[in-house]
Coordinates of C-alpha atoms and ligand atoms in Angstrom, one line a residue:
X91 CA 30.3 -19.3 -3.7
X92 CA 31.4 -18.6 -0.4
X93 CA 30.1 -15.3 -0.2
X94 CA 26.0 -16.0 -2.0
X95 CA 26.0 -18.9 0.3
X96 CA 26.3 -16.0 3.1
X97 CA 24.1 -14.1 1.3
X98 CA 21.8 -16.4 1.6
X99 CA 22.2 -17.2 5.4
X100 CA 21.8 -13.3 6.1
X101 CA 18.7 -13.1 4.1
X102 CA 17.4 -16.3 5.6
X103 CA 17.8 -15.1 9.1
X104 CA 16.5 -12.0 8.3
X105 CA 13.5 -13.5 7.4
X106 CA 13.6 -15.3 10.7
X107 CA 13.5 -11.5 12.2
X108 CA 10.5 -10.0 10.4
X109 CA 8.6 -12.9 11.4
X110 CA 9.5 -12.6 14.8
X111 CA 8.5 -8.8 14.1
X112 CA 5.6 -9.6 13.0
X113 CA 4.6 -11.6 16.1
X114 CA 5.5 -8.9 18.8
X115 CA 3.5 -6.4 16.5
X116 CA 0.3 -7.5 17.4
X117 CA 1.2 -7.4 21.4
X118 CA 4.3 -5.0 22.2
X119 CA 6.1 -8.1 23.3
X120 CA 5.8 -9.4 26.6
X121 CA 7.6 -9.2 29.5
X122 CA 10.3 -12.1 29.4
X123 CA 10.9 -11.5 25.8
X124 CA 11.7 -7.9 26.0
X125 CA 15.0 -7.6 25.6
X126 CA 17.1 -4.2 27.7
X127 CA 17.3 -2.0 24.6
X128 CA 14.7 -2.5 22.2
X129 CA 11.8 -0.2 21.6
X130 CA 8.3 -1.5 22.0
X131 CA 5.9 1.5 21.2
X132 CA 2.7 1.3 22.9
X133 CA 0.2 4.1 20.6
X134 CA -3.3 5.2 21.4
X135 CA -5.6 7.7 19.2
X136 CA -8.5 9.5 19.8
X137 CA -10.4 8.0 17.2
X138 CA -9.9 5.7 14.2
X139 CA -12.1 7.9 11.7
X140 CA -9.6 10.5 12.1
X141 CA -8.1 10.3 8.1
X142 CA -5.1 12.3 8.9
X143 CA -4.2 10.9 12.2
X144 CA -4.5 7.3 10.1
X145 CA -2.5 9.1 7.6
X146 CA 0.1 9.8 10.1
X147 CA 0.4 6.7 11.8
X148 CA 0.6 4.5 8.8
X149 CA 3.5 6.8 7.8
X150 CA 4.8 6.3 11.4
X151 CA 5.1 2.7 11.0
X152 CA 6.1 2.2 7.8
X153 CA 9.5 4.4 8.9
X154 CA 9.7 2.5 12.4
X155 CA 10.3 -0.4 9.7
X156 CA 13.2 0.9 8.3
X157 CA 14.6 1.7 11.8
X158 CA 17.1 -0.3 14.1
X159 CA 16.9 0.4 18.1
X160 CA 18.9 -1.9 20.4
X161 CA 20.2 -4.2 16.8
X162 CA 16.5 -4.7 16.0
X163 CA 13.0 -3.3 14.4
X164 CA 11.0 -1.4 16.8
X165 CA 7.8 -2.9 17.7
X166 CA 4.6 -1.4 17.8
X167 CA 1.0 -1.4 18.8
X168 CA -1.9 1.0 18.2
X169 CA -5.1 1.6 19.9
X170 CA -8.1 3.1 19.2
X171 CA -9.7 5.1 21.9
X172 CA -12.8 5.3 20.0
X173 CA -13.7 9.1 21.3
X174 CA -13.7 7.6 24.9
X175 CA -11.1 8.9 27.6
X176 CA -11.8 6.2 30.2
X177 CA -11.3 3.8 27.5
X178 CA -7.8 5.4 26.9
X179 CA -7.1 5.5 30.3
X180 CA -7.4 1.6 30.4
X181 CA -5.4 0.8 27.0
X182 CA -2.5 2.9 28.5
X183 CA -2.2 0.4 31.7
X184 CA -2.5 -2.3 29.1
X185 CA -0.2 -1.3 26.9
X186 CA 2.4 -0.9 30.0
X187 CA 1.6 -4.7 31.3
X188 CA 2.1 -5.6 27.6
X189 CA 5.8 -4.4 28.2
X190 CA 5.7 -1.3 26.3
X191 CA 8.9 0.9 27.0
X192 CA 7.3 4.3 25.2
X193 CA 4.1 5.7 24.9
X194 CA 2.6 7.7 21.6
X195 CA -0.6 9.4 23.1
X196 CA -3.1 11.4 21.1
X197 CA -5.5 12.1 24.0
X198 CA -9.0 12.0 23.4
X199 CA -9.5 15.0 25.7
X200 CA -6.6 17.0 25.5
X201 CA -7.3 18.8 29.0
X202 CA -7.4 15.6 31.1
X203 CA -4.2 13.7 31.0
X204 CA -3.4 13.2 34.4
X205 CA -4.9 9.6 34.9
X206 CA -2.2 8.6 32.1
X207 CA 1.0 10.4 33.6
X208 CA 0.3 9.4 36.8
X209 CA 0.3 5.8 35.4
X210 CA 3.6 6.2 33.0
X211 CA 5.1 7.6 36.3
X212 CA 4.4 4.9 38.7
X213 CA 6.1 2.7 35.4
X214 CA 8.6 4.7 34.7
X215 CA 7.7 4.7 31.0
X216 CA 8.0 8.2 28.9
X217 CA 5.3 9.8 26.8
X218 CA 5.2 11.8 23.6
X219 CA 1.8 13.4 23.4
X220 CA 1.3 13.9 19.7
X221 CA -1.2 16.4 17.5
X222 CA -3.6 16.7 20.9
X223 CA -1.2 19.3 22.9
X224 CA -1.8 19.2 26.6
X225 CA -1.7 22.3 28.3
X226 CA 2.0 23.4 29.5
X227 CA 1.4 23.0 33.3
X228 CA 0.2 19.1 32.5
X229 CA 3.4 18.7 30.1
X230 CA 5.6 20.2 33.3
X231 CA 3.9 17.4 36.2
X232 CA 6.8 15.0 35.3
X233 CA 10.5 15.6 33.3
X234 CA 9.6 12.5 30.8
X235 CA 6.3 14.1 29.0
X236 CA 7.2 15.3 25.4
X237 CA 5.0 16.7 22.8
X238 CA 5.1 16.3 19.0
X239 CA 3.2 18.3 16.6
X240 CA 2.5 21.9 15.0
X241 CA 2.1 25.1 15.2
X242 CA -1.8 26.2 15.1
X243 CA -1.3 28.9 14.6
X244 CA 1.3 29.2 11.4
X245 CA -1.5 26.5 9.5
X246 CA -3.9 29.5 9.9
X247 CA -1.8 32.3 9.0
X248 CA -0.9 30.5 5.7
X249 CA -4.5 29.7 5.0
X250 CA -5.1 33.3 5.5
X251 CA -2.5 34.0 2.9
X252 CA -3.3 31.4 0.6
X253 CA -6.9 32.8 0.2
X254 CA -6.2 36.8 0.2
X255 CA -3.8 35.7 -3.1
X256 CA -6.5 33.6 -4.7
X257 CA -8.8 36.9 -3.8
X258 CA -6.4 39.6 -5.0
X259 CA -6.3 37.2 -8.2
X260 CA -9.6 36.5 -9.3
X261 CA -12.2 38.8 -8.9
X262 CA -14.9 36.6 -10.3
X263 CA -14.8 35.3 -6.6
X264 CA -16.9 38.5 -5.4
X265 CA -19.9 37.1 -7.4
X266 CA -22.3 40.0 -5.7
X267 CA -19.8 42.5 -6.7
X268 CA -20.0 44.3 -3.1
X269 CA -16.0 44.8 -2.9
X270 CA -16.7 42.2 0.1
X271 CA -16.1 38.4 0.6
X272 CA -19.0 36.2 2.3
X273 CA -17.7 33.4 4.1
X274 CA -18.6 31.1 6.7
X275 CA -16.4 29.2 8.3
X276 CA -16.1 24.8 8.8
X277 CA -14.8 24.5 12.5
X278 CA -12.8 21.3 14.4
X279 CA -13.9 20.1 17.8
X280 CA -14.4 22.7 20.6
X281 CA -11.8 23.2 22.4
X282 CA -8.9 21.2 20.1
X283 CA -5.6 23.4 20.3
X284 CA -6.4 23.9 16.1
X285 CA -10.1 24.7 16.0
X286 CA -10.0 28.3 17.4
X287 CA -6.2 29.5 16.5
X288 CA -6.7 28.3 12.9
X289 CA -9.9 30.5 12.1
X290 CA -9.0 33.7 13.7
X291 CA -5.4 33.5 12.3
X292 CA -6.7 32.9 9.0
X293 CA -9.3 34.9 9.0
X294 CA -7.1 37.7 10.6
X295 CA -4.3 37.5 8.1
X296 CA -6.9 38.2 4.9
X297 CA -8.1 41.5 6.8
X298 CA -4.6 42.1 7.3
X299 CA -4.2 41.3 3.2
X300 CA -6.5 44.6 2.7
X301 CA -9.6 42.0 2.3
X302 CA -12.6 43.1 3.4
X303 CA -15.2 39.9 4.7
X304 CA -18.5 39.6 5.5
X305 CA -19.1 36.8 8.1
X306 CA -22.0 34.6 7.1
X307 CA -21.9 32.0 9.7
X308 CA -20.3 29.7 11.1
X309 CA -20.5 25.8 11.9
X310 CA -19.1 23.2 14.4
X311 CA -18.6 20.1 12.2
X312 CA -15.6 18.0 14.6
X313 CA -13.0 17.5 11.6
X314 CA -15.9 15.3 10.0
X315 CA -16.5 15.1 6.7
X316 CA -19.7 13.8 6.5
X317 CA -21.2 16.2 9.5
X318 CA -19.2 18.8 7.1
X319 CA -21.2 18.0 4.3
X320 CA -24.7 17.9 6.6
X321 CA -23.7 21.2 8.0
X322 CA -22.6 23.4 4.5
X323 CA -25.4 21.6 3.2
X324 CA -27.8 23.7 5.7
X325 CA -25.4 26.8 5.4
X326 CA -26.2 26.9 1.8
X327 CA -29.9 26.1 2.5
X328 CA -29.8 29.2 4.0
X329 CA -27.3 31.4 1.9
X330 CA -27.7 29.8 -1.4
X331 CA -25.2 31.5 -4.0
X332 CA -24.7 34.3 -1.7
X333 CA -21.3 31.9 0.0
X334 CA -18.3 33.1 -1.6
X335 CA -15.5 31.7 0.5
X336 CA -15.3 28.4 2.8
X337 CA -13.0 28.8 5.2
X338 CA -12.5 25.2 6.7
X339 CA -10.2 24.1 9.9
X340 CA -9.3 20.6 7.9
X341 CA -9.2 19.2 4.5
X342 CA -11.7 16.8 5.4
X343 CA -14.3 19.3 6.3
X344 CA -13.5 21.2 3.3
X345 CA -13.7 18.5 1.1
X346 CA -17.3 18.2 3.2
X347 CA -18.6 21.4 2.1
X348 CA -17.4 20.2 -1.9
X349 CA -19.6 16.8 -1.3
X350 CA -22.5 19.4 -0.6
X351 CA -22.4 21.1 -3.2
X352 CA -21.9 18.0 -5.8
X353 CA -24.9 16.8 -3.7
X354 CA -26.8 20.0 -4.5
X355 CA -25.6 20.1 -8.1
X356 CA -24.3 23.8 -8.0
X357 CA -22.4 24.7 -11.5
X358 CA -18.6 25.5 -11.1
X359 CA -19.8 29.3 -11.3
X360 CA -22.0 29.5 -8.1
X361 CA -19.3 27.5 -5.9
X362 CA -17.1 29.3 -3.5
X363 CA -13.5 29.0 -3.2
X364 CA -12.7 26.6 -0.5
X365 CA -9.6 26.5 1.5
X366 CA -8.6 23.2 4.2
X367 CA -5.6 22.4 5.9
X368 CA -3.9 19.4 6.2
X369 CA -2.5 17.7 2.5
X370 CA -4.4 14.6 2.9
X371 CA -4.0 12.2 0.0
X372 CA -7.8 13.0 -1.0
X373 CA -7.3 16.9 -0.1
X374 CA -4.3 16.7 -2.4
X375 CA -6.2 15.1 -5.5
X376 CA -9.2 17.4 -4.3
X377 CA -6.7 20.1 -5.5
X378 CA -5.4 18.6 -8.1
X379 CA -8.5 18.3 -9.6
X380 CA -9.4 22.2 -9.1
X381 CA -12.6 21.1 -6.7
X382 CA -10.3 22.5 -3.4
X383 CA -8.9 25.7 -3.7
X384 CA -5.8 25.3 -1.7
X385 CA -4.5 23.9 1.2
X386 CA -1.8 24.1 3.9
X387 CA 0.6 20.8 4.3
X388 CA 0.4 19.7 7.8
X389 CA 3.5 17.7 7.5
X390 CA 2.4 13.9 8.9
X391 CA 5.6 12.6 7.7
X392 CA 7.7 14.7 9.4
X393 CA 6.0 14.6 13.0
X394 CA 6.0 10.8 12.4
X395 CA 9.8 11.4 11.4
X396 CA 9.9 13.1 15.1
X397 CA 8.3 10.9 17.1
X398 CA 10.2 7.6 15.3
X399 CA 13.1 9.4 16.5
X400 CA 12.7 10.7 20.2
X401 CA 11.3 7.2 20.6
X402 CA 14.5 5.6 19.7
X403 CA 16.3 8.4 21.8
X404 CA 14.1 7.7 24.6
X405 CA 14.8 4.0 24.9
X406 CA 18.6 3.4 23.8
X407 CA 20.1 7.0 26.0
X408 CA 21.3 8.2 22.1
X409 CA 20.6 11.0 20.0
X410 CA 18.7 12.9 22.1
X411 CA 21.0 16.1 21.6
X412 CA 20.0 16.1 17.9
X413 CA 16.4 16.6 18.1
X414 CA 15.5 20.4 17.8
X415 CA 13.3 20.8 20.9
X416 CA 11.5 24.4 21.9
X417 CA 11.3 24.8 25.6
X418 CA 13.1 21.5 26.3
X419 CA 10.0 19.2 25.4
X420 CA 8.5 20.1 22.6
X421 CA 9.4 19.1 18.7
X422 CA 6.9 21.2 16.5
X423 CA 7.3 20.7 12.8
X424 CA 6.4 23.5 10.5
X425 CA 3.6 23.8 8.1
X426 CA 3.9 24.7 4.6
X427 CA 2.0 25.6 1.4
X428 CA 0.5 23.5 -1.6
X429 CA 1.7 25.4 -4.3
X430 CA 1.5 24.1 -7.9
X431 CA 5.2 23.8 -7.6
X432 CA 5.2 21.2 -4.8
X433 CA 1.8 19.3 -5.4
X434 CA 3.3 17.2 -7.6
X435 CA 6.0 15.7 -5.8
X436 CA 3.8 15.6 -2.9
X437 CA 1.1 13.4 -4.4
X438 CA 3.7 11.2 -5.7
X439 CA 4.9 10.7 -2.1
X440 CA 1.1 10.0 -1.1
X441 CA 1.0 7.0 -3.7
X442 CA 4.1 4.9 -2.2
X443 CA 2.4 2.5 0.0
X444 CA 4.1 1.2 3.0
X445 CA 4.7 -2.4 1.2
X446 CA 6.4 -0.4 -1.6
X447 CA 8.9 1.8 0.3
X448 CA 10.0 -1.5 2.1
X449 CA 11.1 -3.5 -1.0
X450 CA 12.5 0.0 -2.1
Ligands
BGC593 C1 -5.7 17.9 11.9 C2 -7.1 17.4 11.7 C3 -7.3 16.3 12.7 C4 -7.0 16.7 14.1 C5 -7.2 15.6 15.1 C6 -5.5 18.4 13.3 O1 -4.2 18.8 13.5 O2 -5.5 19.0 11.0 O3 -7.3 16.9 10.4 O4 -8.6 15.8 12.6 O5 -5.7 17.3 14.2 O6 -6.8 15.9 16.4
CA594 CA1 -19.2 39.8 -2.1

């Protein structure tokens, strides 16, 4: 009796702690309510059409969730920078006034941070730049920058690998029969720390394979999928069956270049292979369903995993000797294949929503 009746109490007041969650979500929590130790996360993104940054995030929240800093939930507040510095510039001072006591920034341009640190500076509050890397000198203006993320160029490297095995495997994939493989290539933004480093490592790695390539061309499509799609679409104006690999810096672009040619209604025997990066939940059905080619896993949940974590360290003085830091500052998680083996288990971690972890 004694002890449901308690039961009952802790559930009740539990309850009484979500919703008060739930209210300091939408704001960071003020001032007067913060109390010493508990983590209010202030985030801001480049953009909200990013699909694996929204990927990321959500996975980022749904573990903050399960977390406990200074006996409560961390709270937490994202932004959208909507592709406009300035307009970051102006959520990170709002996000410090709202109380925040960490900042998550994915900078919109990744070479012009110094507005922001200056700010966390005069505020004393720490930042963890995340998937946008600043260059080293920026990271070095002030000992509480961090950065969480990947290595470029390991995503391209396996890409490379990925598509000399497909290559070495199939040789209905040299349609023209030349002993070389067309491709062009499906770029991210100029000058994003992933754009360059992926193509020539991947494209590197197959010479290195023994592969012998043709370039076709090459196109500038942001990480988009729909200027993807506009851009393969004109690639293939121009090439028509003579594409035989699509090398693309992200899953969405690849699965870009795939909407062109459903568009263009090309059988399954004039397609090329196509290769992304990334393991998105509609790159991974995309494989799945034998319309991508492969992919490399750019591992949201684990940079999510990192970021939860120095967060926490950050704000309650603990745990900060656990976290495997490179050059004192920065956590980079590695990539890794989709191979049949793993695809599997991976889609069926892509279908737990939020919602369904938490009653879990
Ligand atoms: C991802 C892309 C994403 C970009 C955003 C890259 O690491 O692979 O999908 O659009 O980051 O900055
Ligand atoms: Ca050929």
């Amino acid at each position: 009796m004694k002890g449901s009746a308690m039961k009952k109490k802790r559930i009740l007041s539990a309850g009484i702690i979500l919703g008060t969650t739930a209210l300091l979500l939408s704001a960071c929590g003020n001032q007067q309510q913060n109390q010493e130790n508990r983590l209010y996360i202030g985030v801001t993104y480049y953009n909200q059409s990013d699909t694996f940054l929204n990927e990321m995030l959500d996975s980022f929240k749904a573990q903050l969730e399960e977390m406990e800093v200074g006996g409560t939930v961390p709270a937490v507040t994202v932004r959208d920078a909507a592709g406009l510095q300035k307009t970051q510039n102006d959520q990170v001072k709002e996000l410090i006034d709202a109380g925040c006591n960490v900042l998550c920034v994915n900078l919109v341009d990744r070479a012009d941070p110094s507005d922001i640190i200056d700010l966390a500076r005069e505020y004393d509050v720490p930042i963890i730049f995340f998937n946008r890397e600043p260059v080293a000198e920026d990271l070095m203006q002030w000992d509480r920058l961090y950065y969480v993320g990947a290595d470029a160029k390991q995503s391209g490297v396996m890409q490379g690998e990925l598509a000399a095995d497909e290559i070495w495997e199939n040789e209905q994939i040299d349609r023209n029969k030349d002993g070389k493989i067309q491709y062009v290539v499906l770029e991210g933004e100029a000058g994003h720390q992933d754009s360059v480093i992926r193509t020539e490592n991947s494209v590197n790695t197959l010479q290195q394979k023994g592969i012998a390539l043709e370039k076709l061309s090459y196109e500038i499509a942001n990480w988009n999928r729909a200027q993807a799609e506009n851009r393969m679409e004109q690639m293939i104006g121009q090439y028509q069956t003579s594409i035989e690999l699509v090398l693309a810096n992200n899953d969405d672009m690849a699965l870009g270049a795939i909407d062109a040619y459903e568009k263009l209604n090309y059988s399954e025997t004039s397609r090329p292979v196509i290769f992304g990066i990334d393991g998105t939940d509609d790159g991974l059905k995309a494989i799945r369903d034998s319309k991508l080619t492969g992919t490399v896993y750019n591992d949201k949940e684990g940079q999510a995993e990192m970021m939860a974590k120095l967060a926490a360290a950050l704000v309650s003085g603990e745990g900060m000797e656990d976290l495997p830091f490179e050059n004192d500052r920065y956590l980079m998680v590695p990539y890794f294949k989709v191979t049949p083996q793993n695809i599997e288990e991976l889609l069926g971690e892509e279908n737990i929503s939020p919602e369904a972890n938490e009653r879990g």
